[in-house]
Amino acid sequence: MIFGFNTDVKHGDTVYHVQSEAREGELVLQTQVFVRGRCIGKRAVSYAEDLAKGGFSDLQKEQRLREQHRLVLDSIREGKLDTALDRRDTAETLATIKEMDVQWLNADSVHADRNLIMRLRVTEGGAAVPGARLTLRFTRTEAAPFYTQATTDAAGNAEIKIGTEESSLPDSSVLIQANCEGRSTTRKFMLRKIE
């Protein structure tokens, strides 16, 4: 069973998107913090030892992830986010840090012929990632979220088109998750009208 939590929280003038998930393949409970679509930090806790001892239920896993999510949210509200994030120089946290990235290539011009058109590139360590599966969630204020998928080509590129009027784009958001061979990354983009 897959668990996950997504929350937007504001501190000062900054809106933080906090995303927590149980990464079953890695036996890790991971919380990522995003600002303007860019991951600024993570907290990852292994539950492999609990699982090996036996009796570690899905309910316990969900509760522990919920507590971790709440801890990060509270640290943001208190202005102490750094205290909740992993230090990058420990062996355990280095094992959970992914270098895969999703770049939005045409962010300056996204609407044409009644379509939201997103040209994306998936890279890892600067190299193209072919065959990555992209899952996109398009969220608007007055409509249910729309989901679609695409796969990157040999150059790590993919194009996604969503039929929508340009007037619905301001204040909408796009959440993209890229997956390839057990590795993943998530980016959130906010769409705003350029004055």
Short mmCIF file of C-alpha atoms in Angstrom, two decimals:
data_model
loop_
_atom_site.label_atom_id
_atom_site.label_comp_id
_atom_site.label_asym_id
_atom_site.label_seq_id
_atom_site.Cartn_x
_atom_site.Cartn_y
_atom_site.Cartn_z
CA MET A 1 0.00 0.00 0.00
CA ILE A 2 1.28 3.48 -0.89
CA PHE A 3 0.90 6.36 1.56
CA GLY A 4 1.47 10.01 0.85
CA PHE A 5 0.71 13.50 2.13
CA ASN A 6 0.91 16.87 0.32
CA THR A 7 0.55 20.20 2.13
CA ASP A 8 1.24 23.83 1.23
CA VAL A 9 2.32 25.98 4.17
CA LYS A 10 3.31 29.64 4.20
CA HIS A 11 6.00 31.21 6.36
CA GLY A 12 6.69 34.88 5.81
CA ASP A 13 6.39 35.53 2.08
CA THR A 14 7.38 31.99 1.06
CA VAL A 15 4.99 29.13 0.25
CA TYR A 16 6.48 25.70 0.94
CA HIS A 17 5.05 22.55 -0.64
CA VAL A 18 5.70 19.57 1.64
CA GLN A 19 5.36 16.10 0.13
CA SER A 20 5.75 12.90 2.14
CA GLU A 21 5.66 9.35 0.82
CA ALA A 22 6.59 5.82 1.80
CA ARG A 23 9.21 4.75 -0.74
CA GLU A 24 8.52 1.03 -0.59
CA GLY A 25 11.34 -0.02 -2.93
CA GLU A 26 13.93 1.71 -0.74
CA LEU A 27 12.17 1.04 2.61
CA VAL A 28 12.33 4.77 3.39
CA LEU A 29 9.82 7.30 4.69
CA GLN A 30 10.71 10.47 2.79
CA THR A 31 9.54 14.05 3.14
CA GLN A 32 10.59 16.59 0.49
CA VAL A 33 10.20 20.36 0.73
CA PHE A 34 9.68 22.41 -2.45
CA VAL A 35 9.76 26.15 -3.07
CA ARG A 36 8.60 27.30 -6.51
CA GLY A 37 8.91 23.75 -7.85
CA ARG A 38 12.50 23.20 -6.69
CA CYS A 39 13.28 20.68 -3.95
CA ILE A 40 15.16 22.55 -1.23
CA GLY A 41 15.62 19.69 1.19
CA LYS A 42 14.60 16.23 2.36
CA ARG A 43 14.09 14.16 5.44
CA ALA A 44 14.43 10.40 4.91
CA VAL A 45 14.10 7.74 7.59
CA SER A 46 14.63 4.04 6.91
CA TYR A 47 12.08 1.57 8.26
CA ALA A 48 14.02 -1.51 7.11
CA GLU A 49 14.99 -2.44 10.68
CA ASP A 50 11.37 -2.24 11.90
CA LEU A 51 10.25 -4.38 8.98
CA ALA A 52 12.95 -6.98 9.66
CA LYS A 53 11.81 -7.29 13.30
CA GLY A 54 8.31 -8.17 12.08
CA GLY A 55 4.96 -6.81 13.16
CA PHE A 56 5.47 -3.43 11.42
CA SER A 57 2.02 -2.88 9.91
CA ASP A 58 0.89 -0.54 7.16
CA LEU A 59 -1.01 1.39 9.83
CA GLN A 60 2.21 1.93 11.83
CA LYS A 61 4.04 2.98 8.66
CA GLU A 62 1.29 5.48 7.81
CA GLN A 63 1.30 6.88 11.36
CA ARG A 64 5.08 7.32 11.39
CA LEU A 65 4.96 9.07 7.98
CA ARG A 66 2.13 11.32 9.22
CA GLU A 67 4.23 12.29 12.28
CA GLN A 68 7.28 13.02 10.10
CA HIS A 69 5.14 15.15 7.75
CA ARG A 70 3.75 17.08 10.73
CA LEU A 71 7.26 17.60 12.18
CA VAL A 72 8.43 19.24 8.94
CA LEU A 73 5.29 21.41 8.72
CA ASP A 74 5.75 22.56 12.32
CA SER A 75 9.42 23.36 11.73
CA ILE A 76 8.46 25.57 8.77
CA ARG A 77 5.81 27.41 10.81
CA GLU A 78 8.40 28.00 13.55
CA GLY A 79 11.03 29.21 11.07
CA LYS A 80 13.32 26.27 11.90
CA LEU A 81 13.15 24.17 8.74
CA ASP A 82 16.88 23.40 8.76
CA THR A 83 16.50 21.51 12.04
CA ALA A 84 14.05 19.06 10.43
CA LEU A 85 15.98 18.34 7.22
CA ASP A 86 18.69 15.72 6.79
CA ARG A 87 22.32 16.66 6.71
CA ARG A 88 23.61 15.73 3.26
CA ASP A 89 26.96 14.40 4.42
CA THR A 90 25.82 11.27 6.27
CA ALA A 91 25.97 7.88 4.54
CA GLU A 92 22.26 7.21 5.14
CA THR A 93 21.05 10.49 3.65
CA LEU A 94 23.49 10.38 0.74
CA ALA A 95 21.93 7.04 -0.23
CA THR A 96 18.47 8.66 -0.52
CA ILE A 97 19.46 11.78 -2.48
CA LYS A 98 18.60 11.53 -6.15
CA GLU A 99 20.24 13.63 -8.81
CA MET A 100 17.45 13.12 -11.32
CA ASP A 101 15.82 16.39 -12.35
CA VAL A 102 12.88 17.54 -14.49
CA GLN A 103 13.41 20.73 -16.50
CA TRP A 104 10.61 22.73 -18.10
CA LEU A 105 12.03 23.81 -21.44
CA ASN A 106 9.28 26.14 -22.71
CA ALA A 107 8.17 27.85 -19.48
CA ASP A 108 8.01 31.22 -21.24
CA SER A 109 5.40 30.09 -23.81
CA VAL A 110 3.06 27.28 -22.80
CA HIS A 111 -0.32 27.92 -24.46
CA ALA A 112 -1.16 27.52 -28.17
CA ASP A 113 -4.24 26.35 -30.10
CA ARG A 114 -6.29 25.86 -26.91
CA ASN A 115 -3.63 23.57 -25.42
CA LEU A 116 -1.28 23.77 -22.47
CA ILE A 117 1.94 22.47 -24.02
CA MET A 118 4.80 21.46 -21.75
CA ARG A 119 8.15 20.44 -23.21
CA LEU A 120 10.11 18.63 -20.53
CA ARG A 121 13.57 17.11 -20.19
CA VAL A 122 14.62 14.55 -17.60
CA THR A 123 18.31 14.46 -16.67
CA GLU A 124 20.46 12.75 -14.09
CA GLY A 125 23.81 14.26 -13.26
CA GLY A 126 23.37 16.41 -16.38
CA ALA A 127 22.88 13.43 -18.75
CA ALA A 128 19.60 12.70 -20.55
CA VAL A 129 17.37 9.99 -19.07
CA PRO A 130 15.60 8.09 -21.89
CA GLY A 131 12.54 5.98 -21.08
CA ALA A 132 11.58 7.89 -17.94
CA ARG A 133 7.85 7.72 -17.17
CA LEU A 134 6.37 11.14 -16.44
CA THR A 135 3.12 11.41 -14.49
CA LEU A 136 1.58 14.87 -14.59
CA ARG A 137 -1.18 16.30 -12.37
CA PHE A 138 -2.69 19.57 -13.66
CA THR A 139 -4.66 21.39 -10.95
CA ARG A 140 -6.98 24.36 -11.58
CA THR A 141 -9.03 26.30 -9.04
CA GLU A 142 -12.46 25.56 -10.58
CA ALA A 143 -11.99 22.00 -11.89
CA ALA A 144 -10.99 18.53 -10.79
CA PRO A 145 -7.29 17.65 -11.24
CA PHE A 146 -6.34 16.21 -14.63
CA TYR A 147 -3.79 13.40 -14.89
CA THR A 148 -1.76 12.26 -17.88
CA GLN A 149 1.47 10.37 -18.61
CA ALA A 150 4.29 10.46 -21.13
CA THR A 151 7.64 8.74 -21.65
CA THR A 152 10.90 10.50 -22.49
CA ASP A 153 12.59 9.84 -25.82
CA ALA A 154 16.26 8.95 -26.42
CA ALA A 155 17.26 12.57 -25.67
CA GLY A 156 15.35 12.58 -22.34
CA ASN A 157 12.63 14.83 -23.79
CA ALA A 158 8.84 14.57 -23.69
CA GLU A 159 5.97 16.79 -24.74
CA ILE A 160 2.64 16.87 -22.96
CA LYS A 161 -0.48 18.59 -24.31
CA ILE A 162 -3.59 19.29 -22.26
CA GLY A 163 -6.65 20.82 -23.87
CA THR A 164 -7.57 23.91 -21.84
CA GLU A 165 -8.43 27.56 -22.32
CA GLU A 166 -5.69 30.08 -21.59
CA SER A 167 -7.98 31.86 -19.10
CA SER A 168 -7.85 28.79 -16.82
CA LEU A 169 -4.04 28.82 -16.55
CA PRO A 170 -3.38 31.63 -14.02
CA ASP A 171 -3.15 30.29 -10.47
CA SER A 172 -3.10 26.67 -11.63
CA SER A 173 -0.27 24.26 -10.93
CA VAL A 174 1.42 21.24 -12.47
CA LEU A 175 2.99 18.47 -10.39
CA ILE A 176 5.28 16.16 -12.37
CA GLN A 177 6.84 12.95 -11.13
CA ALA A 178 9.55 11.26 -13.21
CA ASN A 179 10.31 7.56 -12.62
CA CYS A 180 13.05 5.46 -14.19
CA GLU A 181 14.42 2.12 -12.99
CA GLY A 182 13.42 2.67 -9.36
CA ARG A 183 14.65 6.27 -9.22
CA SER A 184 12.25 9.20 -9.07
CA THR A 185 11.98 12.93 -8.64
CA THR A 186 9.05 15.31 -8.32
CA ARG A 187 8.71 18.93 -9.41
CA LYS A 188 5.86 21.36 -8.88
CA PHE A 189 5.35 24.33 -11.20
CA MET A 190 2.95 27.24 -10.60
CA LEU A 191 1.40 28.85 -13.68
CA ARG A 192 0.92 32.61 -13.64
CA LYS A 193 0.02 35.16 -16.29
CA ILE A 194 2.97 37.29 -17.39
CA GLU A 195 2.02 40.97 -17.26
#
